[in-house]
Amino acid sequence: MRRVSRLTVAGAATASLALALSACGGTSTEASSSQDAKGDRGLAIAYDVGGKGDQSFNDAAYAGLQKAEKEFGYETTDVEPTDGETDADKTQRLVSLAKQGYNPVIGVGYAYAAAVKEAAAKYPDVTFGIVDDSTIEAENVADLVFSEEQASYLAGVAAAKATRTNTVGFVGGVDIPLIHKFEAGFKQGVEDTNPKAKVLSQYLTQTAEEGGFSSPDKGKTAAESQIEKKADVVYQAAGLSGQGVIEAAAANKVWAIGVDSDQYGQQALAKYKDHILTSATKDVAKAVYNLAKSVEDGKPESGIVRGDLKTGEVGLADSNPKFKDDTELQQAIETAKEKIISGEIKVRTS
């Protein structure tokens, strides 16, 4: 196996970018040297807000990178975001990775849309991926998206069955269409399962720059407010901020529902796991790995690549024995899952 490189310090990443960009001498040189990127170094991922260690979305992408690295034995790198960065900063990051020979290069999160589009145009022989965005139409770009509303519907079924107060909560990180999908599916699942239950919803910020996905303190405060209003199950779709939601749920001895990764099994959340009922998962790790494999096999994925309940790339984690062993709850979830896959249940996205 070749040397494994990880750029996990923002300062180091910034310095590396600056050196790479100064060496290439500007846009015209970047464009003219696009053919120099032969893509022989393997997979690179650039993290979204919150970075590695969020126990959720970004960590799932890293798990996919680790699997690809182990299986294919090539070099990988993962790069952290920086505070207050612009689309130009993101573009420079992706361009630098492509210029260094990484292939594929994946932007983790919808915020990379403009950057992926620009970098992909400069390096047409490199495959780029973007997680949670479906707006880029290019032959060398794979839009890795998920039916989050379907997993969220199942989370709603679980919450509706678990609640004793007929009040449950939803905490969204940022008030954007992507997170609206989580809320819409969750509310529909609750309503269809227990019409008497009400859902309290709160978004932490209007923009990601305000910290909606990276502020556990904001998540904790929002969850505490809902718990004060009798919510005894709180579902969060808030990235790193969701750790605060889980902490608040554990402190108040109510249920939390995690997101993206199986948060019951996350080491950083171990002391709270007895209060994590389940997690609405989306297999970002599989999407990242599959894109790397497609490039390795010489048949790169491109266009919209969607994971849903039918493909098994969204669902509910069952690591918590109390959740897994609840026969009535599991039957309700399985019934809902079958109806969604068959099309009998149409899950809302907004």
Short mmCIF file of C-alpha atoms in Angstrom, two decimals:
data_model
loop_
_atom_site.label_atom_id
_atom_site.label_comp_id
_atom_site.label_asym_id
_atom_site.label_seq_id
_atom_site.Cartn_x
_atom_site.Cartn_y
_atom_site.Cartn_z
CA MET A 1 0.00 0.00 0.00
CA ARG A 2 1.21 3.46 -0.82
CA ARG A 3 1.59 6.19 1.74
CA VAL A 4 -1.67 7.42 3.21
CA SER A 5 -1.95 11.18 3.49
CA ARG A 6 -4.49 13.13 5.51
CA LEU A 7 -4.78 16.91 5.64
CA THR A 8 -6.73 17.40 8.79
CA VAL A 9 -5.43 20.72 10.03
CA ALA A 10 -7.03 23.75 8.44
CA GLY A 11 -3.79 25.69 8.46
CA ALA A 12 -1.91 22.90 6.76
CA ALA A 13 -4.65 22.56 4.17
CA THR A 14 -4.58 26.29 3.48
CA ALA A 15 -0.81 26.32 3.12
CA SER A 16 -0.92 23.33 0.81
CA LEU A 17 -3.49 25.01 -1.37
CA ALA A 18 -1.53 28.21 -1.52
CA LEU A 19 1.62 26.38 -2.60
CA ALA A 20 -0.22 24.33 -5.18
CA LEU A 21 -1.95 27.34 -6.66
CA SER A 22 1.14 29.52 -6.76
CA ALA A 23 3.05 26.69 -8.38
CA CYS A 24 0.46 26.32 -11.12
CA GLY A 25 0.60 30.02 -11.90
CA GLY A 26 -3.07 30.92 -12.13
CA THR A 27 -6.19 29.94 -14.02
CA SER A 28 -4.72 29.69 -17.51
CA THR A 29 -2.03 27.30 -16.33
CA GLU A 30 -4.57 25.26 -14.38
CA ALA A 31 -6.69 24.87 -17.48
CA SER A 32 -3.78 24.04 -19.75
CA SER A 33 -2.44 21.48 -17.28
CA SER A 34 -5.76 19.71 -16.79
CA GLN A 35 -4.51 16.76 -18.80
CA ASP A 36 -1.65 16.34 -16.31
CA ALA A 37 -4.04 14.92 -13.72
CA LYS A 38 -3.85 11.21 -14.42
CA GLY A 39 -5.76 10.25 -11.29
CA ASP A 40 -3.30 7.68 -10.03
CA ARG A 41 -3.34 8.62 -6.36
CA GLY A 42 -6.81 7.43 -5.42
CA LEU A 43 -9.66 8.99 -3.49
CA ALA A 44 -9.85 12.48 -1.96
CA ILE A 45 -12.73 13.91 0.05
CA ALA A 46 -13.29 17.49 1.20
CA TYR A 47 -15.46 17.79 4.30
CA ASP A 48 -18.54 19.87 4.87
CA VAL A 49 -19.18 22.23 7.81
CA GLY A 50 -18.41 20.50 11.11
CA GLY A 51 -15.59 18.48 9.59
CA LYS A 52 -14.39 15.08 10.65
CA GLY A 53 -15.54 14.05 14.10
CA ASP A 54 -19.17 15.12 13.71
CA GLN A 55 -20.25 11.50 14.46
CA SER A 56 -22.64 11.89 11.54
CA PHE A 57 -22.45 13.01 7.93
CA ASN A 58 -18.74 13.74 7.51
CA ASP A 59 -17.66 10.71 9.51
CA ALA A 60 -19.78 8.52 7.24
CA ALA A 61 -17.90 9.87 4.22
CA TYR A 62 -14.60 9.10 5.96
CA ALA A 63 -15.74 5.52 6.58
CA GLY A 64 -16.24 5.15 2.83
CA LEU A 65 -12.77 6.53 2.21
CA GLN A 66 -11.26 4.06 4.69
CA LYS A 67 -12.98 1.13 3.00
CA ALA A 68 -11.75 2.20 -0.44
CA GLU A 69 -8.23 2.73 0.88
CA LYS A 70 -8.14 -0.72 2.45
CA GLU A 71 -9.60 -2.52 -0.55
CA PHE A 72 -7.71 -0.79 -3.34
CA GLY A 73 -4.45 -0.12 -1.50
CA TYR A 74 -3.99 3.36 -2.86
CA GLU A 75 -3.31 6.76 -1.39
CA THR A 76 -6.17 8.80 0.04
CA THR A 77 -6.57 12.22 1.57
CA ASP A 78 -9.30 14.04 3.49
CA VAL A 79 -9.36 17.82 3.85
CA GLU A 80 -11.06 19.93 6.51
CA PRO A 81 -13.11 23.08 5.80
CA THR A 82 -12.01 26.46 7.13
CA ASP A 83 -14.09 29.06 8.96
CA GLY A 84 -15.72 31.65 6.76
CA GLU A 85 -14.53 30.12 3.51
CA THR A 86 -15.99 31.14 0.15
CA ASP A 87 -16.95 29.20 -2.96
CA ALA A 88 -13.59 30.28 -4.39
CA ASP A 89 -11.82 28.67 -1.43
CA LYS A 90 -13.71 25.43 -2.00
CA THR A 91 -12.92 25.53 -5.70
CA GLN A 92 -9.21 26.01 -4.99
CA ARG A 93 -9.32 23.04 -2.62
CA LEU A 94 -10.86 20.72 -5.21
CA VAL A 95 -8.63 22.00 -8.02
CA SER A 96 -5.56 21.40 -5.86
CA LEU A 97 -6.65 17.82 -5.15
CA ALA A 98 -7.31 17.11 -8.82
CA LYS A 99 -3.99 18.67 -9.81
CA GLN A 100 -2.20 16.41 -7.31
CA GLY A 101 -3.65 13.43 -9.17
CA TYR A 102 -6.50 12.32 -6.91
CA ASN A 103 -9.39 10.64 -8.67
CA PRO A 104 -12.18 10.68 -7.68
CA VAL A 105 -12.45 13.95 -5.77
CA ILE A 106 -15.59 14.28 -3.65
CA GLY A 107 -17.12 17.38 -2.07
CA VAL A 108 -19.06 16.30 0.99
CA GLY A 109 -22.17 18.49 1.12
CA TYR A 110 -24.38 20.67 -1.06
CA ALA A 111 -22.20 23.71 -0.29
CA TYR A 112 -19.64 22.34 -2.76
CA ALA A 113 -21.98 22.64 -5.76
CA ALA A 114 -20.38 25.70 -7.34
CA ALA A 115 -16.89 24.43 -6.57
CA VAL A 116 -17.47 20.98 -8.03
CA LYS A 117 -18.98 22.45 -11.18
CA GLU A 118 -15.99 24.73 -11.76
CA ALA A 119 -13.32 22.19 -10.83
CA ALA A 120 -14.93 19.50 -12.99
CA ALA A 121 -14.86 21.82 -16.00
CA LYS A 122 -11.13 22.44 -15.48
CA TYR A 123 -10.32 18.75 -15.05
CA PRO A 124 -12.58 16.79 -17.43
CA ASP A 125 -10.51 13.61 -17.05
CA VAL A 126 -11.04 13.51 -13.27
CA THR A 127 -14.27 12.17 -11.79
CA PHE A 128 -15.83 14.43 -9.19
CA GLY A 129 -18.57 13.58 -6.74
CA ILE A 130 -20.83 15.74 -4.63
CA VAL A 131 -22.96 14.52 -1.75
CA ASP A 132 -26.48 15.95 -1.31
CA ASP A 133 -26.70 17.98 -4.50
CA SER A 134 -28.35 17.05 -7.80
CA THR A 135 -27.90 20.26 -9.77
CA ILE A 136 -24.63 19.57 -11.60
CA GLU A 137 -24.95 18.12 -15.08
CA ALA A 138 -21.52 17.06 -16.32
CA GLU A 139 -20.13 13.83 -17.74
CA ASN A 140 -17.45 13.66 -15.05
CA VAL A 141 -19.66 14.46 -12.04
CA ALA A 142 -21.67 12.03 -9.90
CA ASP A 143 -24.46 13.65 -7.87
CA LEU A 144 -24.70 11.41 -4.79
CA VAL A 145 -28.15 12.00 -3.33
CA PHE A 146 -30.53 10.18 -1.01
CA SER A 147 -34.23 9.88 -0.22
CA GLU A 148 -33.78 11.15 3.32
CA GLU A 149 -37.52 11.69 3.67
CA GLN A 150 -38.08 7.92 3.51
CA ALA A 151 -35.78 7.14 6.43
CA SER A 152 -37.26 10.11 8.28
CA TYR A 153 -40.77 8.72 7.78
CA LEU A 154 -39.65 5.52 9.52
CA ALA A 155 -38.14 7.66 12.29
CA GLY A 156 -41.56 9.28 12.62
CA VAL A 157 -43.19 5.87 12.96
CA ALA A 158 -40.70 4.99 15.69
CA ALA A 159 -41.26 8.29 17.51
CA ALA A 160 -45.04 7.95 17.32
CA LYS A 161 -44.86 4.47 18.80
CA ALA A 162 -42.36 5.42 21.51
CA THR A 163 -43.93 8.63 22.79
CA ARG A 164 -45.89 8.58 26.04
CA THR A 165 -46.78 12.28 26.01
CA ASN A 166 -48.03 12.44 22.41
CA THR A 167 -45.46 15.19 21.84
CA VAL A 168 -42.27 14.72 19.86
CA GLY A 169 -39.65 17.13 18.54
CA PHE A 170 -37.67 17.82 15.39
CA VAL A 171 -34.49 19.92 15.40
CA GLY A 172 -33.10 20.92 12.02
CA GLY A 173 -29.65 22.42 11.66
CA VAL A 174 -30.29 24.94 8.90
CA ASP A 175 -33.58 26.07 7.34
CA ILE A 176 -32.95 24.78 3.81
CA PRO A 177 -34.77 22.41 1.40
CA LEU A 178 -32.45 19.49 2.18
CA ILE A 179 -33.37 19.56 5.88
CA HIS A 180 -37.03 20.21 5.04
CA LYS A 181 -37.01 16.68 3.57
CA PHE A 182 -36.09 15.26 6.99
CA GLU A 183 -38.80 17.27 8.73
CA ALA A 184 -41.49 16.48 6.15
CA GLY A 185 -40.90 12.75 6.23
CA PHE A 186 -40.72 12.67 10.01
CA LYS A 187 -43.95 14.62 10.47
CA GLN A 188 -45.79 12.43 7.98
CA GLY A 189 -44.58 9.26 9.70
CA VAL A 190 -45.75 10.57 13.08
CA GLU A 191 -49.13 11.71 11.77
CA ASP A 192 -49.86 8.49 9.89
CA THR A 193 -48.95 6.36 12.91
CA ASN A 194 -50.42 8.38 15.78
CA PRO A 195 -52.83 11.18 14.74
CA LYS A 196 -53.00 12.35 18.37
CA ALA A 197 -49.28 13.15 18.48
CA LYS A 198 -47.96 16.62 17.70
CA VAL A 199 -44.54 17.54 16.35
CA LEU A 200 -42.60 20.54 17.64
CA SER A 201 -40.14 21.80 15.01
CA GLN A 202 -37.23 24.20 15.27
CA TYR A 203 -34.39 25.19 12.96
CA LEU A 204 -31.20 26.41 14.57
CA THR A 205 -30.13 28.94 11.93
CA GLN A 206 -31.10 30.28 8.52
CA THR A 207 -27.64 29.71 7.02
CA ALA A 208 -24.83 27.22 7.60
CA GLU A 209 -22.44 30.13 8.21
CA GLU A 210 -24.36 30.90 11.40
CA GLY A 211 -23.39 27.53 12.85
CA GLY A 212 -26.54 25.49 12.40
CA PHE A 213 -24.57 22.36 11.59
CA SER A 214 -21.62 22.99 13.89
CA SER A 215 -22.93 24.22 17.26
CA PRO A 216 -23.82 21.54 19.82
CA ASP A 217 -24.79 24.29 22.27
CA LYS A 218 -27.52 25.51 19.91
CA GLY A 219 -28.79 21.96 19.48
CA LYS A 220 -28.87 21.40 23.22
CA THR A 221 -30.82 24.61 23.87
CA ALA A 222 -33.38 23.79 21.17
CA ALA A 223 -33.91 20.27 22.48
CA GLU A 224 -34.26 21.47 26.06
CA SER A 225 -36.96 23.89 24.95
CA GLN A 226 -38.91 21.10 23.26
CA ILE A 227 -38.48 18.77 26.22
CA GLU A 228 -39.85 21.49 28.50
CA LYS A 229 -42.94 21.42 26.27
CA LYS A 230 -43.32 17.67 27.00
CA ALA A 231 -41.52 16.24 23.97
CA ASP A 232 -40.24 12.82 24.99
CA VAL A 233 -38.71 11.86 21.62
CA VAL A 234 -36.52 14.33 19.71
CA TYR A 235 -35.26 13.70 16.18
CA GLN A 236 -32.34 15.79 14.97
CA ALA A 237 -30.99 16.48 11.49
CA ALA A 238 -28.31 18.95 12.49
CA GLY A 239 -24.84 17.56 11.88
CA LEU A 240 -22.44 18.28 14.73
CA SER A 241 -25.16 20.34 16.46
CA GLY A 242 -27.11 17.13 16.89
CA GLN A 243 -24.71 16.04 19.60
CA GLY A 244 -26.22 18.72 21.80
CA VAL A 245 -29.70 17.39 21.10
CA ILE A 246 -28.63 13.91 22.14
CA GLU A 247 -26.95 15.25 25.27
CA ALA A 248 -30.13 17.11 26.27
CA ALA A 249 -32.27 14.03 25.68
CA ALA A 250 -30.01 11.89 27.85
CA ALA A 251 -29.91 14.48 30.63
CA ASN A 252 -33.71 14.56 30.69
CA LYS A 253 -34.15 10.80 30.27
CA VAL A 254 -36.11 11.00 27.03
CA TRP A 255 -35.41 9.48 23.62
CA ALA A 256 -33.23 10.99 20.93
CA ILE A 257 -33.23 9.80 17.32
CA GLY A 258 -29.92 10.20 15.54
CA VAL A 259 -29.22 10.93 11.90
CA ASP A 260 -27.04 9.88 8.94
CA SER A 261 -24.79 7.47 10.88
CA ASP A 262 -25.77 4.88 13.50
CA GLN A 263 -25.18 7.23 16.41
CA TYR A 264 -25.90 4.56 19.03
CA GLY A 265 -22.57 3.02 18.09
CA GLN A 266 -20.51 6.22 17.94
CA GLN A 267 -17.73 6.23 20.54
CA ALA A 268 -18.00 9.97 21.20
CA LEU A 269 -21.67 9.51 22.09
CA ALA A 270 -21.25 6.31 24.11
CA LYS A 271 -22.28 7.87 27.42
CA TYR A 272 -25.61 8.90 25.89
CA LYS A 273 -26.36 5.77 23.89
CA ASP A 274 -28.97 4.37 26.27
CA HIS A 275 -31.14 7.31 25.22
CA ILE A 276 -30.59 6.99 21.46
CA LEU A 277 -33.63 5.03 20.30
CA THR A 278 -32.48 4.65 16.69
CA SER A 279 -30.92 6.69 13.88
CA ALA A 280 -32.29 7.55 10.45
CA THR A 281 -29.32 6.53 8.36
CA LYS A 282 -28.16 7.32 4.87
CA ASP A 283 -25.21 5.36 3.62
CA VAL A 284 -22.83 8.13 2.62
CA ALA A 285 -20.01 5.67 3.22
CA LYS A 286 -21.39 3.31 0.58
CA ALA A 287 -21.92 6.15 -1.91
CA VAL A 288 -18.33 7.35 -1.45
CA TYR A 289 -16.94 3.82 -1.73
CA ASN A 290 -19.06 2.97 -4.77
CA LEU A 291 -17.85 6.05 -6.64
CA ALA A 292 -14.24 5.16 -5.86
CA LYS A 293 -14.86 1.58 -7.00
CA SER A 294 -16.46 2.73 -10.25
CA VAL A 295 -13.37 4.79 -11.04
CA GLU A 296 -11.10 1.90 -10.06
CA ASP A 297 -13.08 -0.39 -12.38
CA GLY A 298 -12.78 2.06 -15.26
CA LYS A 299 -16.52 2.76 -15.38
CA PRO A 300 -16.97 6.02 -13.41
CA GLU A 301 -20.44 6.82 -12.14
CA SER A 302 -21.96 10.07 -13.37
CA GLY A 303 -25.25 11.89 -13.23
CA ILE A 304 -27.71 11.44 -10.37
CA VAL A 305 -26.92 8.40 -8.20
CA ARG A 306 -29.73 8.00 -5.66
CA GLY A 307 -29.88 5.88 -2.53
CA ASP A 308 -33.28 5.03 -1.04
CA LEU A 309 -35.11 2.37 0.95
CA LYS A 310 -35.30 0.07 -2.06
CA THR A 311 -31.52 0.13 -2.57
CA GLY A 312 -30.96 -0.17 1.17
CA GLU A 313 -28.99 3.08 1.36
CA VAL A 314 -31.41 4.79 3.74
CA GLY A 315 -33.14 3.20 6.71
CA LEU A 316 -33.24 2.90 10.49
CA ALA A 317 -30.40 1.56 12.63
CA ASP A 318 -31.35 -1.18 15.09
CA SER A 319 -28.27 -1.26 17.33
CA ASN A 320 -30.24 -0.37 20.46
CA PRO A 321 -31.61 -3.68 21.84
CA LYS A 322 -34.64 -1.92 23.35
CA PHE A 323 -35.56 -0.73 19.87
CA LYS A 324 -34.69 -3.95 18.07
CA ASP A 325 -36.54 -6.18 20.53
CA ASP A 326 -39.78 -4.16 20.49
CA THR A 327 -41.87 -6.47 18.29
CA GLU A 328 -44.83 -4.13 17.85
CA LEU A 329 -42.56 -1.24 16.91
CA GLN A 330 -40.57 -3.34 14.45
CA GLN A 331 -43.73 -4.62 12.78
CA ALA A 332 -45.01 -1.06 12.33
CA ILE A 333 -41.70 0.03 10.80
CA GLU A 334 -41.51 -2.98 8.47
CA THR A 335 -45.06 -2.41 7.28
CA ALA A 336 -44.33 1.25 6.57
CA LYS A 337 -41.10 0.34 4.78
CA GLU A 338 -42.89 -2.13 2.50
CA LYS A 339 -45.58 0.42 1.66
CA ILE A 340 -43.00 3.08 0.81
CA ILE A 341 -41.04 0.73 -1.44
CA SER A 342 -44.21 -0.44 -3.20
CA GLY A 343 -45.38 3.14 -3.71
CA GLU A 344 -48.49 2.76 -1.56
CA ILE A 345 -47.10 5.47 0.72
CA LYS A 346 -45.81 8.58 -1.04
CA VAL A 347 -43.50 10.42 1.35
CA ARG A 348 -43.51 14.20 1.23
CA THR A 349 -40.29 16.10 0.69
CA SER A 350 -41.50 19.49 1.89
#
